[in-house]
CSV table of C-alpha atoms and ligand atoms in Angstrom, one decimal:
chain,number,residue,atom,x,y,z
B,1,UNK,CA,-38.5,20.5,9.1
B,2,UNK,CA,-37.4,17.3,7.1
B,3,UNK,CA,-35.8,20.4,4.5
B,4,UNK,CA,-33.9,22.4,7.0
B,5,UNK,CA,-32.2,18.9,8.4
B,6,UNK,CA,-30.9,18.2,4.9
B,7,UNK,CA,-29.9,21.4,4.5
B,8,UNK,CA,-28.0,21.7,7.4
B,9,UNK,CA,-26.7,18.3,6.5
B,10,UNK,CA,-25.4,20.0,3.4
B,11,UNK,CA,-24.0,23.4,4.4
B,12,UNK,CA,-21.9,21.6,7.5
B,13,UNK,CA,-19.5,19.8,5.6
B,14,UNK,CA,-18.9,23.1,4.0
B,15,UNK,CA,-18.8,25.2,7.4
B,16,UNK,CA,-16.5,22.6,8.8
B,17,UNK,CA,-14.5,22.7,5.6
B,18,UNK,CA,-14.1,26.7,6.0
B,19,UNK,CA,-12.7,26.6,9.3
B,20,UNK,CA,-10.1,23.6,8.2
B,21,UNK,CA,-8.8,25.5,5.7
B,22,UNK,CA,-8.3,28.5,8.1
B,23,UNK,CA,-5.3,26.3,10.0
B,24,UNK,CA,-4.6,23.7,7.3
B,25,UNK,CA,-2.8,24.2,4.2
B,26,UNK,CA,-3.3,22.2,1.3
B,27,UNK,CA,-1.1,20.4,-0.8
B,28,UNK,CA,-2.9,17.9,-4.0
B,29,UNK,CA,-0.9,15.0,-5.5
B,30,UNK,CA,-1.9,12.8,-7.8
B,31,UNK,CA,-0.1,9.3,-9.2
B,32,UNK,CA,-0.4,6.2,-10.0
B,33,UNK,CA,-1.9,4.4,-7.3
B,34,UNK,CA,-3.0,1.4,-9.4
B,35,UNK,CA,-2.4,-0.1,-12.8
B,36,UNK,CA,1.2,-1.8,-14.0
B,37,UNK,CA,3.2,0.9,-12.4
B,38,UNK,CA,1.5,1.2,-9.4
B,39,UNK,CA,4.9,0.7,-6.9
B,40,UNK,CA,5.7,4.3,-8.8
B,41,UNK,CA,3.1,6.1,-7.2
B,42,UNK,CA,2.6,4.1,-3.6
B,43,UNK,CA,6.1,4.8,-3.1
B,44,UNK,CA,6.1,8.3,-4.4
B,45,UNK,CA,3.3,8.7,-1.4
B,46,UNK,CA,4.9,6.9,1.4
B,47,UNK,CA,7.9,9.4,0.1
B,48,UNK,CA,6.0,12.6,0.6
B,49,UNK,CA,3.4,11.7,4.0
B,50,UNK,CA,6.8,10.6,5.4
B,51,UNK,CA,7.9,14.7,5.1
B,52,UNK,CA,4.6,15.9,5.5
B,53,UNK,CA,4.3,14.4,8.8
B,54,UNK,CA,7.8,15.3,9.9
B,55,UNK,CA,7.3,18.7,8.9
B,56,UNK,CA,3.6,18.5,10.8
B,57,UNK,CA,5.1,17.0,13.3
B,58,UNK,CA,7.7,19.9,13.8
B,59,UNK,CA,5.0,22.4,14.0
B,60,UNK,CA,4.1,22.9,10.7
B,61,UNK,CA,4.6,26.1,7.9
B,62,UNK,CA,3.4,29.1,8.8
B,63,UNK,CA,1.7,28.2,11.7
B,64,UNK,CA,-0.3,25.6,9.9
B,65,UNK,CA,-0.7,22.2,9.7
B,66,UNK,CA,-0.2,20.7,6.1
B,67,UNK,CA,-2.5,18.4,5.2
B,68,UNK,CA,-2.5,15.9,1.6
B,69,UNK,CA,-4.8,14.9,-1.4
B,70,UNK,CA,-4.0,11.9,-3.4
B,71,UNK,CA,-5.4,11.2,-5.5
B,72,UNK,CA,-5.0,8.1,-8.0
B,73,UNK,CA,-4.4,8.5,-12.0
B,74,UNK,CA,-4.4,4.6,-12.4
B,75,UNK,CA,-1.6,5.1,-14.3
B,76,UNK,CA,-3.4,6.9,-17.2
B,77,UNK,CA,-2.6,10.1,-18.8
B,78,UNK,CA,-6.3,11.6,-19.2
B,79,UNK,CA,-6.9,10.6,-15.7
B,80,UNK,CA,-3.9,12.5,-14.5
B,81,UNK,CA,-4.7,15.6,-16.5
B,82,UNK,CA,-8.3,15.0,-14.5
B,83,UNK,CA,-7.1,14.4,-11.0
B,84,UNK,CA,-4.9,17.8,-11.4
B,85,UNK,CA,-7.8,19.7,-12.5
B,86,UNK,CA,-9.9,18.1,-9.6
B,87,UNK,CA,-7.4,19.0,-6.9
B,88,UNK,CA,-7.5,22.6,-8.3
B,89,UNK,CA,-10.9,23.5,-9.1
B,90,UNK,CA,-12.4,21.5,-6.1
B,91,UNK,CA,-9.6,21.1,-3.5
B,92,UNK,CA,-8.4,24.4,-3.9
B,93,UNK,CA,-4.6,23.3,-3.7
B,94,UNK,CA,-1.9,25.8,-3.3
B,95,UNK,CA,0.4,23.7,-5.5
B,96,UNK,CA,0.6,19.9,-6.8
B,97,UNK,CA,3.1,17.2,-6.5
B,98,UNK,CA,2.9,15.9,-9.8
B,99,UNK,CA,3.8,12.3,-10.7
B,100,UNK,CA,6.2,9.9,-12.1
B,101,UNK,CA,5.7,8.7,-15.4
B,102,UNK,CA,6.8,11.7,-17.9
B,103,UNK,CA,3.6,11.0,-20.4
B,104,UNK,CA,1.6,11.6,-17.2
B,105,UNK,CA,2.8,15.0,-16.4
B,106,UNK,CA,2.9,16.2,-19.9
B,107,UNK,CA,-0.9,15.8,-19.8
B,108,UNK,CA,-1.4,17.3,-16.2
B,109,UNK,CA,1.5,20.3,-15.9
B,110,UNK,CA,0.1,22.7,-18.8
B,111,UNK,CA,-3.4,22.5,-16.6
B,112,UNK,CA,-1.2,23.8,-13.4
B,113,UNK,CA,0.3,26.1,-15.3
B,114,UNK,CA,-2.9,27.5,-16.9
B,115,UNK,CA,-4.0,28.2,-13.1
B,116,UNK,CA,-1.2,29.2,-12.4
B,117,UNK,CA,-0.7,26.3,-9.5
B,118,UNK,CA,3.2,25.4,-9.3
B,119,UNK,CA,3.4,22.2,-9.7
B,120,UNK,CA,6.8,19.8,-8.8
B,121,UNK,CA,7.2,16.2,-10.2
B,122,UNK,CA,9.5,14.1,-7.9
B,123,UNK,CA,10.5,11.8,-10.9
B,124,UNK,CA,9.2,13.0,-14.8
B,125,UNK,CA,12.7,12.8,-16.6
B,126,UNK,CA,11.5,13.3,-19.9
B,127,UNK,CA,13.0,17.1,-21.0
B,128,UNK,CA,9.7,18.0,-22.6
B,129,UNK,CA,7.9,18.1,-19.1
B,130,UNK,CA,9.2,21.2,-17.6
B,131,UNK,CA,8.7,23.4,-20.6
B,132,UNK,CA,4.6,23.3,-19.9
B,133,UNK,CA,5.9,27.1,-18.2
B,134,UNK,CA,7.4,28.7,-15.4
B,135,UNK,CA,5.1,27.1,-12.3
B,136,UNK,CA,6.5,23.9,-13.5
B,137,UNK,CA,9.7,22.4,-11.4
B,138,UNK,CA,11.0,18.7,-11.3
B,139,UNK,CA,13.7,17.7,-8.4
B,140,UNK,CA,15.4,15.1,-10.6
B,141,UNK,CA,17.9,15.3,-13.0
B,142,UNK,CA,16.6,14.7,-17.0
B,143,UNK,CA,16.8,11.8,-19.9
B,144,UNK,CA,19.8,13.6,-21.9
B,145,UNK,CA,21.6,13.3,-18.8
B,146,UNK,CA,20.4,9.8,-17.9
B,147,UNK,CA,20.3,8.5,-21.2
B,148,UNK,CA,24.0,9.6,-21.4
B,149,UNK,CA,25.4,8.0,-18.2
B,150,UNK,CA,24.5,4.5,-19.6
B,151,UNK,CA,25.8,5.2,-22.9
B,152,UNK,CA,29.1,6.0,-21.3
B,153,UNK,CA,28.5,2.6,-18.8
B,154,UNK,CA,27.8,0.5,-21.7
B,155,UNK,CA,31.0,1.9,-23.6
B,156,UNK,CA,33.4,2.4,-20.9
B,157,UNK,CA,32.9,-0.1,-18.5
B,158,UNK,CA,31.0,-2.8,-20.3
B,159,UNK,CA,32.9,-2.8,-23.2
B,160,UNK,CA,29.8,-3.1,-25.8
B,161,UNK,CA,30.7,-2.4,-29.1
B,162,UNK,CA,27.5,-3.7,-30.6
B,163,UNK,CA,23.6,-2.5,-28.7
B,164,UNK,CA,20.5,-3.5,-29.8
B,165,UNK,CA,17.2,-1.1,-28.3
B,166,UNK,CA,13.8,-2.4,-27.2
B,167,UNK,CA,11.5,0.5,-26.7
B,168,UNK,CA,8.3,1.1,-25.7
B,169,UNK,CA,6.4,3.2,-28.2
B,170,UNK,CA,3.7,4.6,-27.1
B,171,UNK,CA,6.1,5.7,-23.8
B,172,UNK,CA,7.2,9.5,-23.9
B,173,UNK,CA,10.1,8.7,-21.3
B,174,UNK,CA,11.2,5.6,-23.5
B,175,UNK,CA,11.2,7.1,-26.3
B,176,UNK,CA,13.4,10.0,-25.8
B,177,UNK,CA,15.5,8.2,-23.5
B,178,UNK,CA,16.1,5.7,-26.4
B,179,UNK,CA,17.0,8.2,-28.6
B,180,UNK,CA,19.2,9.8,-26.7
B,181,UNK,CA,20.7,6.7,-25.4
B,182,UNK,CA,21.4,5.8,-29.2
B,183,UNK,CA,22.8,9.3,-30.2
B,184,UNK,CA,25.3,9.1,-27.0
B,185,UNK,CA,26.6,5.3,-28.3
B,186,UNK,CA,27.0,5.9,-31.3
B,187,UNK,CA,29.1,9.2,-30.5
B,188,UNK,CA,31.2,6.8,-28.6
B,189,UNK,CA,31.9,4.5,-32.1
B,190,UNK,CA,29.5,2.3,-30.8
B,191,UNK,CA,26.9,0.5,-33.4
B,192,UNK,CA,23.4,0.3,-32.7
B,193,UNK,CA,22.4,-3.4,-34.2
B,194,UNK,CA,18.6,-3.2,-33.6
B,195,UNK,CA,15.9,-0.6,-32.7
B,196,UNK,CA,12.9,-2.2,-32.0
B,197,UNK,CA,9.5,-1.6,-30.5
B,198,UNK,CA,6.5,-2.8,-28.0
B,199,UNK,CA,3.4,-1.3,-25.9
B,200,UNK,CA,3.0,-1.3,-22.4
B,201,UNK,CA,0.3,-4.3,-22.1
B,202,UNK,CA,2.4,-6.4,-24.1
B,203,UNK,CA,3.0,-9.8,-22.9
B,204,UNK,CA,5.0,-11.8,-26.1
B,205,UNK,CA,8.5,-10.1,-26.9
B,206,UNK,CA,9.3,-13.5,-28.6
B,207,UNK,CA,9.1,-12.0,-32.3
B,208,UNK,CA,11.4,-8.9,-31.4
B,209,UNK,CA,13.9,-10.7,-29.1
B,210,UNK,CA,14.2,-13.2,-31.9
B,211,UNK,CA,15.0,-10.3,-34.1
B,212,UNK,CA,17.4,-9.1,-31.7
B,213,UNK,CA,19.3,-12.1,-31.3
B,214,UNK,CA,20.2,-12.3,-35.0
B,215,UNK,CA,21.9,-9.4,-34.5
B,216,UNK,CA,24.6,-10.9,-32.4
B,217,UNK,CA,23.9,-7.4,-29.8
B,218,UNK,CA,26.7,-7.2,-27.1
B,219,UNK,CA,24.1,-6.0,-24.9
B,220,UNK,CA,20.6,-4.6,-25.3
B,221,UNK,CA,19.4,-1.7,-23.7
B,222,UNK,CA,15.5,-1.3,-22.8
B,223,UNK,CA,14.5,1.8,-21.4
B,224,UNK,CA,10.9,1.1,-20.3
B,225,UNK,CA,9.0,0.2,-16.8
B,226,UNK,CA,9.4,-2.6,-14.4
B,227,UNK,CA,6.3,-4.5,-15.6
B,228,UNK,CA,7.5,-5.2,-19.0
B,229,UNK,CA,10.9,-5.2,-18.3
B,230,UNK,CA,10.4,-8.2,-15.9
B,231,UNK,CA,9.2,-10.3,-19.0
B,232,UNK,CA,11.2,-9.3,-21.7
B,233,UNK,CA,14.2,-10.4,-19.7
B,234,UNK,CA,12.3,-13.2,-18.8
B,235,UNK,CA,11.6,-14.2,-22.6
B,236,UNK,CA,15.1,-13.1,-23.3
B,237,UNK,CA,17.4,-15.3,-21.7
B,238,UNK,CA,14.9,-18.4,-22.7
B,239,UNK,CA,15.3,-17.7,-25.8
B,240,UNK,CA,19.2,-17.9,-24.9
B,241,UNK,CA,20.0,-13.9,-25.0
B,242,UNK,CA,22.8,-13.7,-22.3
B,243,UNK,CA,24.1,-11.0,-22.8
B,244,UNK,CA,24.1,-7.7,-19.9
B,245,UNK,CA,20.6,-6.0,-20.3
B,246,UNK,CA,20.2,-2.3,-19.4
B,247,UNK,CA,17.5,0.4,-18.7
B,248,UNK,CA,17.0,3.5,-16.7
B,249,UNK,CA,14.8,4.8,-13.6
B,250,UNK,CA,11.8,2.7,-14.7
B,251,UNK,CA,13.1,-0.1,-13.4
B,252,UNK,CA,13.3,0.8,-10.2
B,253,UNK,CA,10.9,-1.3,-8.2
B,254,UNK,CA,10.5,-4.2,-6.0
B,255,UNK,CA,8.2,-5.9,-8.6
B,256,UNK,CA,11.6,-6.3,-11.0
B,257,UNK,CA,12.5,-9.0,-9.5
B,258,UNK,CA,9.2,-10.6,-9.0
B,259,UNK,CA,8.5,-10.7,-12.4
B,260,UNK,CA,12.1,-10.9,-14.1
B,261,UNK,CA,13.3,-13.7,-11.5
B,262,UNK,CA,17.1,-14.9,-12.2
B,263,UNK,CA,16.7,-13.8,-15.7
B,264,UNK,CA,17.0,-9.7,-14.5
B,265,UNK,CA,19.4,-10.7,-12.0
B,266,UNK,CA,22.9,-9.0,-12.7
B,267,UNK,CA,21.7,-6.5,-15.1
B,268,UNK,CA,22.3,-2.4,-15.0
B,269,UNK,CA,20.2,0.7,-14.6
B,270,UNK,CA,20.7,4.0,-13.9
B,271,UNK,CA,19.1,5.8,-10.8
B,272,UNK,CA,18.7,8.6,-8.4
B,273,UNK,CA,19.9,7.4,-5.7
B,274,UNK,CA,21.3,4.5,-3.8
B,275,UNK,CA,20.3,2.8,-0.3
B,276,UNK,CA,24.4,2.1,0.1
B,277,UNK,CA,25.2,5.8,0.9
B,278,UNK,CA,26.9,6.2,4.0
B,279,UNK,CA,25.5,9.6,4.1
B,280,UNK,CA,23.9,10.4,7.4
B,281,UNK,CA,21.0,12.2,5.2
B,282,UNK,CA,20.6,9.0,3.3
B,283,UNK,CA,21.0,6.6,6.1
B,284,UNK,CA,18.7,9.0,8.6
B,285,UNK,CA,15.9,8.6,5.5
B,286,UNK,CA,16.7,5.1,5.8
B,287,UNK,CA,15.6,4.4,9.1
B,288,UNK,CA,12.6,6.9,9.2
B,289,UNK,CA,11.4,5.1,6.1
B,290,UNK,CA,11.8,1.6,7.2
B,291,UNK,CA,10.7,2.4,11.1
B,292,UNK,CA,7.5,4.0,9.4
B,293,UNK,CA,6.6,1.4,6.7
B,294,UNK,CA,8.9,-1.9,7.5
B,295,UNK,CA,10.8,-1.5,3.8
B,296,UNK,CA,13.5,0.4,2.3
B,297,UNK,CA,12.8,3.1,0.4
B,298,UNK,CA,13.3,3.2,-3.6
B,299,UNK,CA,14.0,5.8,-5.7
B,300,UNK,CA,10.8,7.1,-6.2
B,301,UNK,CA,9.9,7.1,-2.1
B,302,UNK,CA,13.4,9.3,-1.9
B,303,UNK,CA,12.0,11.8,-4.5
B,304,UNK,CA,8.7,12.3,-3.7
B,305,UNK,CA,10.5,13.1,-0.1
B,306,UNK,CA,13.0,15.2,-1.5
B,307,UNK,CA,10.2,17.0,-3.7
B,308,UNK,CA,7.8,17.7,-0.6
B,309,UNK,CA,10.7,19.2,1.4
B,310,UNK,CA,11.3,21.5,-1.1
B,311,UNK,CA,8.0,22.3,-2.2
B,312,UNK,CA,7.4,23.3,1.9
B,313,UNK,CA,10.3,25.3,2.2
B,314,UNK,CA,9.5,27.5,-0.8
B,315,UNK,CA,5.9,27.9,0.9
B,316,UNK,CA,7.6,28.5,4.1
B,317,UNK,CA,9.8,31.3,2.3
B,318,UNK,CA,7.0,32.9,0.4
B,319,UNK,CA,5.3,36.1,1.6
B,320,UNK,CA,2.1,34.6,0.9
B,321,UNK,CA,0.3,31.6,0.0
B,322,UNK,CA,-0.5,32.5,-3.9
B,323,UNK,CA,0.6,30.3,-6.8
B,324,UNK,CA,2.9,33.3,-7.6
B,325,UNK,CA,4.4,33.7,-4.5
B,326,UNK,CA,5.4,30.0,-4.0
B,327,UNK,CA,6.6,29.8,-7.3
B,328,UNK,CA,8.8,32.5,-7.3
B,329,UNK,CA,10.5,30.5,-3.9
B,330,UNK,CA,10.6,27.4,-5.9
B,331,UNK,CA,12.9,28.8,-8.6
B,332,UNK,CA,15.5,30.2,-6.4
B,333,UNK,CA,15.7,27.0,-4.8
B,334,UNK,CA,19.7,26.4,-4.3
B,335,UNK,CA,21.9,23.4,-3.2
B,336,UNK,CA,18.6,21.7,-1.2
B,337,UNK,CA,20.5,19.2,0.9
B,338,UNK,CA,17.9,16.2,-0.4
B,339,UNK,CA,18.2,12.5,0.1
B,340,UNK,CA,19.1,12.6,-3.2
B,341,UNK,CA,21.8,14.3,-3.2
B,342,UNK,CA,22.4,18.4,-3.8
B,343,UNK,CA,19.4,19.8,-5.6
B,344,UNK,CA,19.7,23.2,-7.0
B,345,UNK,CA,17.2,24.2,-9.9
B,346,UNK,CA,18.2,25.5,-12.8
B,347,UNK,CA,16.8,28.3,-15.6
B,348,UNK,CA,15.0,25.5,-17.1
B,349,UNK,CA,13.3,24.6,-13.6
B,350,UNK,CA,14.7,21.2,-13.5
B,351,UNK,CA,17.5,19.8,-11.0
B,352,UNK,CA,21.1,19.0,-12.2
B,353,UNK,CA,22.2,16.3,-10.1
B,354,UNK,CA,24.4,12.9,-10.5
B,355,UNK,CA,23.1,9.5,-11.2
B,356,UNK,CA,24.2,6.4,-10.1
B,357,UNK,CA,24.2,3.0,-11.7
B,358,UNK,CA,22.5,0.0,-9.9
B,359,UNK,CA,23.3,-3.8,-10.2
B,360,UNK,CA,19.9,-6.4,-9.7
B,361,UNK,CA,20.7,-8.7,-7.5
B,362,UNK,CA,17.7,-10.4,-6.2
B,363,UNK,CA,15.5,-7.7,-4.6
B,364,UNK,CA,18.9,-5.8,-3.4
B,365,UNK,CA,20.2,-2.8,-5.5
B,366,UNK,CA,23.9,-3.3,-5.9
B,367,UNK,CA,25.4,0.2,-6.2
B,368,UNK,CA,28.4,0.4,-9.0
B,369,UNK,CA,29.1,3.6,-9.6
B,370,UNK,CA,28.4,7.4,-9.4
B,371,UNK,CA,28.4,9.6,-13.2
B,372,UNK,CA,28.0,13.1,-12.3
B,373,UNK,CA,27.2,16.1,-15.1
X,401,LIG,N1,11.7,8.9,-15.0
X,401,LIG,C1,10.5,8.1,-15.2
X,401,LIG,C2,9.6,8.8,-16.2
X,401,LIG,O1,9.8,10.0,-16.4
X,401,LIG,C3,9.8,7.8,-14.0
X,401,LIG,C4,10.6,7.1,-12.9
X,401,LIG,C5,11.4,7.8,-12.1
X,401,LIG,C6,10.4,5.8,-12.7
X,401,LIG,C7,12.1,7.2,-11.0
X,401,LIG,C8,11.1,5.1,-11.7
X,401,LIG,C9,12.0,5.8,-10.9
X,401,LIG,O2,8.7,8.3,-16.8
């Protein structure tokens, strides 16, 4: 008796799990839920259950309900390759919203592409990512493009002659975004002073920062993520470095300013989007966003929106729920009217879009301009 209640106890979950998945389609995401990027991936989230429920809420794709796995790569790359194995072998998704950080989904798109799972990453900029094969998309635009629009902001409208680089080493995204940030400047006649090195973790940028600052640099670009960026600009201007300071994407996050204080205040990065659009699609987002979870939405919460909405209509399109069949929707996907902006995906599966450059100023994100491809 005592054996046929456990079993029972066993196979229900199971039953009840059968006819779920009979109505319910499933969709996996992993990101980084924890750890010293952590805004990345709970804003990635909010982004996607925001168009999940409206899409839910709307009746659905294909007569079904859509429903969500997260799960949380604490900001690791082997834990990401895991959670995107997990959500396949045991969740049995029919495709992955892949994270943020670009070292992340180079560990965890060649395993979606192995089983054959499409996969989209709202965010991964580094050009590498997208070559794991054809079931691998991205809705943002990549690092030789981003890495370019501040070389021409530094030149053109900052005037810098003379850049010094502070990368982070071990950081895929920063690393290619500082090389191609230094190949684009110097292209321009500009003279890169300094090229110098940390590790996420780091807390003392004293020793490089002192190195810097015998350069004389006109301004220093920094490519990295919001955690460390915080401090080095902290470190920076006491050890009386004024000049402009300037990064990409990975700085986009509330936390900036918590950690940087005044000292990140006034200083440049480029981005996917900006909350100043007077687009009704942008200011529509806006107020969904902010009604739902009482604060504006960053870049990442705009992607991860942008990347679910597409990710549904291709499974909407599709004949049929296979990995093939949503993947072949995915790559026709044409002039997608996201929050940020047109999204239309190219040969390479990645999105060719404009960027914009963002001002700090306290926890507001002062828009300055748009450079388009
Ligand atoms: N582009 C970054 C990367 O690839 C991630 C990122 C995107 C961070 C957007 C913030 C905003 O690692």
């Amino acid at each position: 008796m005592k054996n046929l209640f456990v079993a029972l106890l066993l196979v229900l979950p199971l039953l009840s799990g059968c006819t779920k998945k009979e109505n319910e389609i499933v969709i996996g995401e992993y990101d980084s839920l924890t750890g010293s990027d952590a805004t990345f991936g709970l804003s990635t989230n909010k982004g996607v259950r925001l168009a999940l429920d409206e899409i839910n809420a709307a009746g659905g794709v294909k007569g079904k309900k859509i429903s969500l796995v997260t799960l949380d790569d604490q900001g690791k790359n082997e834990e990401a390759a895991s959670a995107t194995t997990r959500l396949i072998t045991q969740n049995n998704v029919v495709a992955i919203l892949g994270g943020v950080a670009s070292g992340r989904s180079k560990a965890a798109a060649p395993i979606a592409q192995s089983h054959g799972v499409p996969f989209v990453s709202p965010a991964s900029t580094n050009p590498d990512v997208t070559k794991a094969g054809d079931y691998v998309f991205r809705v943002c635009f990549i690092d030789p493009f981003q890495g370019l629009v501040m070389a021409k902001f530094a030149s053109e409208n900052l005037k810098v002659k003379k850049a010094a680089i502070l990368r982070d080493v071990k950081n895929d995204y920063s690393v290619g975004l500082a090389d191609v940030f230094s190949a684009e400047f110097k292209k321009r006649g500009g003279e890169i002073v300094a090229d110098l090195s940390y590790q996420a973790g780091d807390i003392d940028f004293k020793a490089q920062l002192t190195q810097i600052r015998s350069k004389n640099p006109d301004a220093i670009y920094i490519p990295g993520y919001y955690t460390e960026v915080g401090l080095i600009a902290q470190q920076a201007r006491q050890l009386g470095l004024k000049v402009p300071l300037m990064g990409g994407d990975g700085w986009d996050s509330d936390k900036l300013y918590e950690i940087g204080k005044d000292a990140i205040n006034g200083n440049y990065y480029s981005n996917h989007y900006t909350t100043e659009s007077t687009d009704p699609a942008v200011t529509e987002f806006i107020k969904k966003f902010k009604a739902k979870y009482s604060e504006t939405p960053d870049a990442l919460a705009a992607l991860g929106y942008d990347a679910a909405k597409i990710l549904v209509a291709a499974i909407e399109r599709a004949p049929d729920l296979s990995g093939k069949a949503i993947r072949d929707e995915l790559a026709k996907t044409k002039d997608f009217p996201g929050v940020t902006g047109k999204i239309s995906l190219n040969e390479n599966r990645d999105a060719v879009k404009s960027a914009v450059v963002i001002q700090v100023d306290g926890n507001n994100r002062k828009f300055i301009t748009t450079i388009t491809p």
